[in-house]
Each structure stands twice: as structure tokens, then as C-alpha cells.
Amino acid sequence: MKTDAVIFDIDGTLTNSTRPIITSWNRHLASLGCSYHPLDEELAGSLMGKTMDDWAMAVLPDLPIEEAREIAEVMEQKENEEIRSDGTDLYPFVKETFEQLSKEYELFILSNCGKGYIEAVMAHAGIEQYVKGHLCFGDNGLDKPDNLKKMIHDYQLKHPVYVGDTDRDRECCEIAGVPFIFVSWGFGDVPDAEYRCDSLKDLADLIPRVK
């Protein structure tokens, strides 16, 4: 089997955006005049990779989900503005890796994040020209396994691999029937992962070995 596409998770795989997310969310939450759980590194880290509904319920537990969801949508816009203006904390070798891999594979980004977040991170990283497509929970309300299947169908991918940092990513790949590459620097741990990567610059050598 020859891999024809590489699909990347974003949080914990390409970037750690806890800093701009905490800053933008707490600034806006403080202006609302309602009860909320302030974001800190521990809470934000525990929510990375989860849907925006999960974020809304964790930060605004006393509000009805519909109202919390509306506030979270505003938060998404605020964090995207923060990333576009002040950047995010990219992991090493993101741009170099995308430039290298794009010569041999189609590259995609798939996440449970909010609408516009992937575009903001791509712009900061300077990788838009290497990414053929992207999809997230904020685009259509679907969880990652369903969006992974959708992406494979929509782009007619034959032998994609998914690169992510959590056991939930591994489970999504198992549901969708996609090989999973675990990256060791993110928010999770997958000790029994069949394929493990300790630096983005190692992906080019690892991908051809994926079965």
C-alpha cells in the first residue's frame, strides 16, 4: 500500500494554542457578567481535541447548552483574531515538513476545533499553499470520526494516514479504517501505537513504512 494523503490533527500536533486561547477567552468571558470557569493551562489542555460543545459546557456549565454554544461561537472568533494578530506556539518544523511532504502526498488538516481556527493557524504557519483541504467540527457539527470518513469520501482518498496526538485520535482512525501515526509531543499518550513519531522532521521517513 502506498500512502496517497497525510491528514493532520492540529492541536497538540502542529501547534499548542493554549496561550492565545486562554488570553482571548478569559478577556471576553470577564466582560459578559455571567458565571464561568476561567480557562487556565490545565483546563484548556484537557479540552484540546474536543468539540466546541465540550468547551462551552466546561467553561459555562450553568448556562443552557444553546446559550453556552452561542457564547462559544463568539469565543472562536476572538481566539482566531488573537492568533492572526499575535500568533500561536507552533511546534518545530511545521512549515518545512509541509513543504517537503507536499511534493509526494496530498496534505489535509482535520480537527474538532471551531470554524476559522484551522485557517488562522495555517496563515500564521505559512502553510496554506501546501494544504489541499481542511475540515472541522465548527464547519458542520460532525465529530472527528464522521468528518474523517467525509474527507476520505469527498477527496476520493485511497490510502490516507492520520497524524495525531491522543488516544481519541487513534480511536477515530480505528472507526474510519485509517492508519494512525502518534506524535509524542502533544496533549495525549498512546503507548501502544503501532507508529510513533518524535519529531515532525521524521515523518518523511516514517510514512512509507505505514501499512
PDB file of C-alpha atoms in Angstrom:
ATOM      1  CA  MET A   1       0.000   0.000   0.000  1.00  0.00           C
ATOM      2  CA  LYS A   2       1.361   3.403  -0.979  1.00  0.00           C
ATOM      3  CA  THR A   3       0.101   6.313   1.097  1.00  0.00           C
ATOM      4  CA  ASP A   4      -1.538   8.963  -1.084  1.00  0.00           C
ATOM      5  CA  ALA A   5      -2.517  11.522   1.579  1.00  0.00           C
ATOM      6  CA  VAL A   6      -1.498  12.686   5.041  1.00  0.00           C
ATOM      7  CA  ILE A   7      -4.214  14.121   7.279  1.00  0.00           C
ATOM      8  CA  PHE A   8      -3.036  16.125  10.280  1.00  0.00           C
ATOM      9  CA  ASP A   9      -4.688  16.882  13.579  1.00  0.00           C
ATOM     10  CA  ILE A  10      -3.885  20.445  14.632  1.00  0.00           C
ATOM     11  CA  ASP A  11      -3.886  20.969  18.434  1.00  0.00           C
ATOM     12  CA  GLY A  12      -1.048  19.038  20.030  1.00  0.00           C
ATOM     13  CA  THR A  13       0.225  18.013  16.598  1.00  0.00           C
ATOM     14  CA  LEU A  14       1.048  21.231  14.737  1.00  0.00           C
ATOM     15  CA  THR A  15       0.562  23.816  17.466  1.00  0.00           C
ATOM     16  CA  ASN A  16      -0.101  24.455  21.137  1.00  0.00           C
ATOM     17  CA  SER A  17      -2.614  27.313  21.119  1.00  0.00           C
ATOM     18  CA  THR A  18      -3.417  27.323  24.829  1.00  0.00           C
ATOM     19  CA  ARG A  19      -1.729  30.717  25.277  1.00  0.00           C
ATOM     20  CA  PRO A  20      -3.821  32.737  22.776  1.00  0.00           C
ATOM     21  CA  ILE A  21      -6.976  30.771  23.602  1.00  0.00           C
ATOM     22  CA  ILE A  22      -6.678  31.429  27.342  1.00  0.00           C
ATOM     23  CA  THR A  23      -5.958  35.113  26.744  1.00  0.00           C
ATOM     24  CA  SER A  24      -8.829  35.718  24.331  1.00  0.00           C
ATOM     25  CA  TRP A  25     -11.449  33.599  26.117  1.00  0.00           C
ATOM     26  CA  ASN A  26     -10.811  34.978  29.610  1.00  0.00           C
ATOM     27  CA  ARG A  27     -10.787  38.572  28.334  1.00  0.00           C
ATOM     28  CA  HIS A  28     -14.181  38.146  26.703  1.00  0.00           C
ATOM     29  CA  LEU A  29     -15.716  35.993  29.468  1.00  0.00           C
ATOM     30  CA  ALA A  30     -14.914  38.684  32.028  1.00  0.00           C
ATOM     31  CA  SER A  31     -16.955  41.185  30.021  1.00  0.00           C
ATOM     32  CA  LEU A  32     -20.130  39.070  29.919  1.00  0.00           C
ATOM     33  CA  GLY A  33     -21.277  39.387  33.518  1.00  0.00           C
ATOM     34  CA  CYS A  34     -22.224  35.714  33.866  1.00  0.00           C
ATOM     35  CA  SER A  35     -20.823  32.820  35.886  1.00  0.00           C
ATOM     36  CA  TYR A  36     -17.978  30.935  34.176  1.00  0.00           C
ATOM     37  CA  HIS A  37     -14.934  28.788  34.812  1.00  0.00           C
ATOM     38  CA  PRO A  38     -11.823  30.786  33.876  1.00  0.00           C
ATOM     39  CA  LEU A  39      -9.538  28.994  31.479  1.00  0.00           C
ATOM     40  CA  ASP A  40      -6.088  28.003  32.680  1.00  0.00           C
ATOM     41  CA  GLU A  41      -3.480  25.707  31.151  1.00  0.00           C
ATOM     42  CA  GLU A  42      -4.865  22.620  32.880  1.00  0.00           C
ATOM     43  CA  LEU A  43      -8.471  23.155  31.789  1.00  0.00           C
ATOM     44  CA  ALA A  44      -7.557  24.283  28.277  1.00  0.00           C
ATOM     45  CA  GLY A  45      -5.185  21.338  27.865  1.00  0.00           C
ATOM     46  CA  SER A  46      -7.888  18.885  28.946  1.00  0.00           C
ATOM     47  CA  LEU A  47     -10.260  20.290  26.310  1.00  0.00           C
ATOM     48  CA  MET A  48      -7.857  20.286  23.376  1.00  0.00           C
ATOM     49  CA  GLY A  49      -9.135  17.972  20.671  1.00  0.00           C
ATOM     50  CA  LYS A  50     -12.696  18.007  21.992  1.00  0.00           C
ATOM     51  CA  THR A  51     -15.658  19.622  20.263  1.00  0.00           C
ATOM     52  CA  MET A  52     -16.651  23.232  20.829  1.00  0.00           C
ATOM     53  CA  ASP A  53     -19.764  21.986  22.604  1.00  0.00           C
ATOM     54  CA  ASP A  54     -17.439  20.334  25.135  1.00  0.00           C
ATOM     55  CA  TRP A  55     -15.619  23.653  25.593  1.00  0.00           C
ATOM     56  CA  ALA A  56     -18.896  25.523  26.026  1.00  0.00           C
ATOM     57  CA  MET A  57     -20.211  23.125  28.672  1.00  0.00           C
ATOM     58  CA  ALA A  58     -16.913  23.084  30.588  1.00  0.00           C
ATOM     59  CA  VAL A  59     -16.487  26.854  30.719  1.00  0.00           C
ATOM     60  CA  LEU A  60     -20.169  27.823  31.044  1.00  0.00           C
ATOM     61  CA  PRO A  61     -21.708  24.899  32.962  1.00  0.00           C
ATOM     62  CA  ASP A  62     -24.565  26.925  34.463  1.00  0.00           C
ATOM     63  CA  LEU A  63     -25.987  28.046  31.124  1.00  0.00           C
ATOM     64  CA  PRO A  64     -28.276  26.088  28.799  1.00  0.00           C
ATOM     65  CA  ILE A  65     -26.213  24.465  26.075  1.00  0.00           C
ATOM     66  CA  GLU A  66     -27.830  26.609  23.370  1.00  0.00           C
ATOM     67  CA  GLU A  67     -26.790  29.828  25.130  1.00  0.00           C
ATOM     68  CA  ALA A  68     -23.350  28.475  26.012  1.00  0.00           C
ATOM     69  CA  ARG A  69     -22.870  27.417  22.391  1.00  0.00           C
ATOM     70  CA  GLU A  70     -23.675  30.918  21.149  1.00  0.00           C
ATOM     71  CA  ILE A  71     -21.085  32.418  23.508  1.00  0.00           C
ATOM     72  CA  ALA A  72     -18.535  29.794  22.470  1.00  0.00           C
ATOM     73  CA  GLU A  73     -19.038  30.762  18.833  1.00  0.00           C
ATOM     74  CA  VAL A  74     -18.057  34.323  19.718  1.00  0.00           C
ATOM     75  CA  MET A  75     -15.062  32.934  21.614  1.00  0.00           C
ATOM     76  CA  GLU A  76     -13.981  31.084  18.484  1.00  0.00           C
ATOM     77  CA  GLN A  77     -13.922  34.353  16.570  1.00  0.00           C
ATOM     78  CA  LYS A  78     -11.970  36.060  19.357  1.00  0.00           C
ATOM     79  CA  GLU A  79      -9.315  33.333  19.513  1.00  0.00           C
ATOM     80  CA  ASN A  80      -8.939  33.358  15.728  1.00  0.00           C
ATOM     81  CA  GLU A  81      -8.398  37.123  15.840  1.00  0.00           C
ATOM     82  CA  GLU A  82      -5.835  36.644  18.624  1.00  0.00           C
ATOM     83  CA  ILE A  83      -3.920  34.049  16.586  1.00  0.00           C
ATOM     84  CA  ARG A  84      -3.964  36.156  13.437  1.00  0.00           C
ATOM     85  CA  SER A  85      -2.675  39.216  15.311  1.00  0.00           C
ATOM     86  CA  ASP A  86      -0.293  37.702  17.881  1.00  0.00           C
ATOM     87  CA  GLY A  87       0.372  34.187  16.568  1.00  0.00           C
ATOM     88  CA  THR A  88       0.341  30.805  18.250  1.00  0.00           C
ATOM     89  CA  ASP A  89       3.002  28.425  19.565  1.00  0.00           C
ATOM     90  CA  LEU A  90       3.846  26.201  16.615  1.00  0.00           C
ATOM     91  CA  TYR A  91       5.844  23.044  17.145  1.00  0.00           C
ATOM     92  CA  PRO A  92       9.215  22.832  15.361  1.00  0.00           C
ATOM     93  CA  PHE A  93       9.492  22.062  11.639  1.00  0.00           C
ATOM     94  CA  VAL A  94       5.817  22.633  10.705  1.00  0.00           C
ATOM     95  CA  LYS A  95       6.386  24.645   7.535  1.00  0.00           C
ATOM     96  CA  GLU A  96       9.441  22.655   6.481  1.00  0.00           C
ATOM     97  CA  THR A  97       7.555  19.375   6.930  1.00  0.00           C
ATOM     98  CA  PHE A  98       4.529  20.522   4.943  1.00  0.00           C
ATOM     99  CA  GLU A  99       6.713  21.810   2.146  1.00  0.00           C
ATOM    100  CA  GLN A 100       8.615  18.529   1.971  1.00  0.00           C
ATOM    101  CA  LEU A 101       5.623  16.178   2.256  1.00  0.00           C
ATOM    102  CA  SER A 102       3.539  18.151  -0.275  1.00  0.00           C
ATOM    103  CA  LYS A 103       5.939  17.062  -3.002  1.00  0.00           C
ATOM    104  CA  GLU A 104       4.794  13.454  -2.586  1.00  0.00           C
ATOM    105  CA  TYR A 105       1.428  13.458  -0.794  1.00  0.00           C
ATOM    106  CA  GLU A 106      -1.803  15.419  -0.674  1.00  0.00           C
ATOM    107  CA  LEU A 107      -1.974  17.152   2.708  1.00  0.00           C
ATOM    108  CA  PHE A 108      -5.072  17.862   4.803  1.00  0.00           C
ATOM    109  CA  ILE A 109      -5.967  19.128   8.280  1.00  0.00           C
ATOM    110  CA  LEU A 110      -8.864  17.664  10.281  1.00  0.00           C
ATOM    111  CA  SER A 111      -9.833  18.727  13.794  1.00  0.00           C
ATOM    112  CA  ASN A 112     -12.670  19.063  16.294  1.00  0.00           C
ATOM    113  CA  CYS A 113     -11.951  22.793  16.585  1.00  0.00           C
ATOM    114  CA  GLY A 114     -14.208  25.751  15.847  1.00  0.00           C
ATOM    115  CA  LYS A 115     -14.823  27.370  12.489  1.00  0.00           C
ATOM    116  CA  GLY A 116     -11.979  29.535  11.207  1.00  0.00           C
ATOM    117  CA  TYR A 117      -9.360  28.193  13.628  1.00  0.00           C
ATOM    118  CA  ILE A 118      -7.566  25.998  11.103  1.00  0.00           C
ATOM    119  CA  GLU A 119      -7.359  28.901   8.658  1.00  0.00           C
ATOM    120  CA  ALA A 120      -5.899  31.184  11.338  1.00  0.00           C
ATOM    121  CA  VAL A 121      -3.204  28.676  12.311  1.00  0.00           C
ATOM    122  CA  MET A 122      -2.381  27.915   8.676  1.00  0.00           C
ATOM    123  CA  ALA A 123      -1.940  31.628   7.970  1.00  0.00           C
ATOM    124  CA  HIS A 124       0.371  32.058  10.959  1.00  0.00           C
ATOM    125  CA  ALA A 125       2.380  28.981   9.968  1.00  0.00           C
ATOM    126  CA  GLY A 126       2.553  29.971   6.301  1.00  0.00           C
ATOM    127  CA  ILE A 127       1.373  26.571   5.068  1.00  0.00           C
ATOM    128  CA  GLU A 128      -1.823  27.417   3.173  1.00  0.00           C
ATOM    129  CA  GLN A 129      -0.260  26.656  -0.199  1.00  0.00           C
ATOM    130  CA  TYR A 130       0.590  23.092   0.869  1.00  0.00           C
ATOM    131  CA  VAL A 131      -2.853  22.135   2.256  1.00  0.00           C
ATOM    132  CA  LYS A 132      -5.357  20.728  -0.229  1.00  0.00           C
ATOM    133  CA  GLY A 133      -8.294  20.709   2.176  1.00  0.00           C
ATOM    134  CA  HIS A 134      -9.381  21.070   5.793  1.00  0.00           C
ATOM    135  CA  LEU A 135     -12.435  20.225   7.860  1.00  0.00           C
ATOM    136  CA  CYS A 136     -13.542  20.662  11.466  1.00  0.00           C
ATOM    137  CA  PHE A 137     -16.455  20.323  13.879  1.00  0.00           C
ATOM    138  CA  GLY A 138     -17.200  24.022  13.505  1.00  0.00           C
ATOM    139  CA  ASP A 139     -17.814  23.597   9.781  1.00  0.00           C
ATOM    140  CA  ASN A 140     -20.648  21.077  10.043  1.00  0.00           C
ATOM    141  CA  GLY A 141     -21.184  19.928  13.652  1.00  0.00           C
ATOM    142  CA  LEU A 142     -19.806  16.439  12.973  1.00  0.00           C
ATOM    143  CA  ASP A 143     -17.398  14.691  15.337  1.00  0.00           C
ATOM    144  CA  LYS A 144     -13.964  13.643  14.116  1.00  0.00           C
ATOM    145  CA  PRO A 145     -14.719  10.027  13.028  1.00  0.00           C
ATOM    146  CA  ASP A 146     -17.559  11.200  10.782  1.00  0.00           C
ATOM    147  CA  ASN A 147     -15.524  14.072   9.390  1.00  0.00           C
ATOM    148  CA  LEU A 148     -12.609  11.748   8.734  1.00  0.00           C
ATOM    149  CA  LYS A 149     -14.884   9.487   6.704  1.00  0.00           C
ATOM    150  CA  LYS A 150     -16.344  12.529   4.941  1.00  0.00           C
ATOM    151  CA  MET A 151     -12.934  13.861   3.994  1.00  0.00           C
ATOM    152  CA  ILE A 152     -11.860  10.496   2.598  1.00  0.00           C
ATOM    153  CA  HIS A 153     -15.065  10.297   0.550  1.00  0.00           C
ATOM    154  CA  ASP A 154     -15.075  13.892  -0.662  1.00  0.00           C
ATOM    155  CA  TYR A 155     -11.455  13.836  -1.841  1.00  0.00           C
ATOM    156  CA  GLN A 156     -11.585  10.188  -3.004  1.00  0.00           C
ATOM    157  CA  LEU A 157      -8.570   9.240  -0.917  1.00  0.00           C
ATOM    158  CA  LYS A 158      -7.422   5.640  -1.302  1.00  0.00           C
ATOM    159  CA  HIS A 159      -4.681   5.183   1.285  1.00  0.00           C
ATOM    160  CA  PRO A 160      -4.539   8.119   3.729  1.00  0.00           C
ATOM    161  CA  VAL A 161      -2.788   8.174   7.092  1.00  0.00           C
ATOM    162  CA  TYR A 162      -3.764  10.336  10.053  1.00  0.00           C
ATOM    163  CA  VAL A 163      -1.229  12.092  12.297  1.00  0.00           C
ATOM    164  CA  GLY A 164      -2.410  12.953  15.810  1.00  0.00           C
ATOM    165  CA  ASP A 165      -1.512  13.129  19.479  1.00  0.00           C
ATOM    166  CA  THR A 166      -4.268  11.463  21.536  1.00  0.00           C
ATOM    167  CA  ASP A 167      -5.877   8.098  22.073  1.00  0.00           C
ATOM    168  CA  ARG A 168      -9.118   9.646  20.850  1.00  0.00           C
ATOM    169  CA  ASP A 169      -7.365  10.295  17.540  1.00  0.00           C
ATOM    170  CA  ARG A 170      -6.362   6.637  17.463  1.00  0.00           C
ATOM    171  CA  GLU A 171      -9.954   5.565  18.155  1.00  0.00           C
ATOM    172  CA  CYS A 172     -11.251   7.809  15.362  1.00  0.00           C
ATOM    173  CA  CYS A 173      -8.784   6.252  12.947  1.00  0.00           C
ATOM    174  CA  GLU A 174      -9.843   2.784  14.024  1.00  0.00           C
ATOM    175  CA  ILE A 175     -13.504   3.662  13.369  1.00  0.00           C
ATOM    176  CA  ALA A 176     -12.676   5.133   9.956  1.00  0.00           C
ATOM    177  CA  GLY A 177     -10.211   2.382   8.997  1.00  0.00           C
ATOM    178  CA  VAL A 178      -7.243   4.740   8.644  1.00  0.00           C
ATOM    179  CA  PRO A 179      -3.664   4.043   9.822  1.00  0.00           C
ATOM    180  CA  PHE A 180      -2.678   6.253  12.749  1.00  0.00           C
ATOM    181  CA  ILE A 181       0.684   7.878  13.457  1.00  0.00           C
ATOM    182  CA  PHE A 182       1.090   9.043  17.059  1.00  0.00           C
ATOM    183  CA  VAL A 183       3.176  12.159  17.732  1.00  0.00           C
ATOM    184  CA  SER A 184       4.769  12.183  21.160  1.00  0.00           C
ATOM    185  CA  TRP A 185       4.892  15.929  21.916  1.00  0.00           C
ATOM    186  CA  GLY A 186       1.174  16.735  22.201  1.00  0.00           C
ATOM    187  CA  PHE A 187      -1.581  16.569  24.806  1.00  0.00           C
ATOM    188  CA  GLY A 188      -2.053  12.790  24.993  1.00  0.00           C
ATOM    189  CA  ASP A 189      -0.302   9.449  25.182  1.00  0.00           C
ATOM    190  CA  VAL A 190      -0.794   6.325  23.097  1.00  0.00           C
ATOM    191  CA  PRO A 191       1.776   3.880  24.463  1.00  0.00           C
ATOM    192  CA  ASP A 192       0.642   1.005  22.248  1.00  0.00           C
ATOM    193  CA  ALA A 193       0.569   2.998  18.994  1.00  0.00           C
ATOM    194  CA  GLU A 194       1.892   0.968  16.080  1.00  0.00           C
ATOM    195  CA  TYR A 195       3.549   4.022  14.563  1.00  0.00           C
ATOM    196  CA  ARG A 196       5.234   6.693  16.678  1.00  0.00           C
ATOM    197  CA  CYS A 197       6.887   9.942  15.651  1.00  0.00           C
ATOM    198  CA  ASP A 198       9.108  12.015  17.948  1.00  0.00           C
ATOM    199  CA  SER A 199       9.697  14.931  15.551  1.00  0.00           C
ATOM    200  CA  LEU A 200       7.832  16.260  12.533  1.00  0.00           C
ATOM    201  CA  LYS A 201      11.027  16.088  10.520  1.00  0.00           C
ATOM    202  CA  ASP A 202      10.931  12.270  10.889  1.00  0.00           C
ATOM    203  CA  LEU A 203       7.566  11.878   9.145  1.00  0.00           C
ATOM    204  CA  ALA A 204       9.010  11.718   5.645  1.00  0.00           C
ATOM    205  CA  ASP A 205      10.934   8.553   6.579  1.00  0.00           C
ATOM    206  CA  LEU A 206       8.131   7.047   8.663  1.00  0.00           C
ATOM    207  CA  ILE A 207       5.170   7.385   6.291  1.00  0.00           C
ATOM    208  CA  PRO A 208       6.487   4.962   3.626  1.00  0.00           C
ATOM    209  CA  ARG A 209       6.679   2.262   6.320  1.00  0.00           C
ATOM    210  CA  VAL A 210       2.996   2.553   7.259  1.00  0.00           C
ATOM    211  CA  LYS A 211       0.939  -0.462   6.168  1.00  0.00           C
TER     212      LYS A 211
END
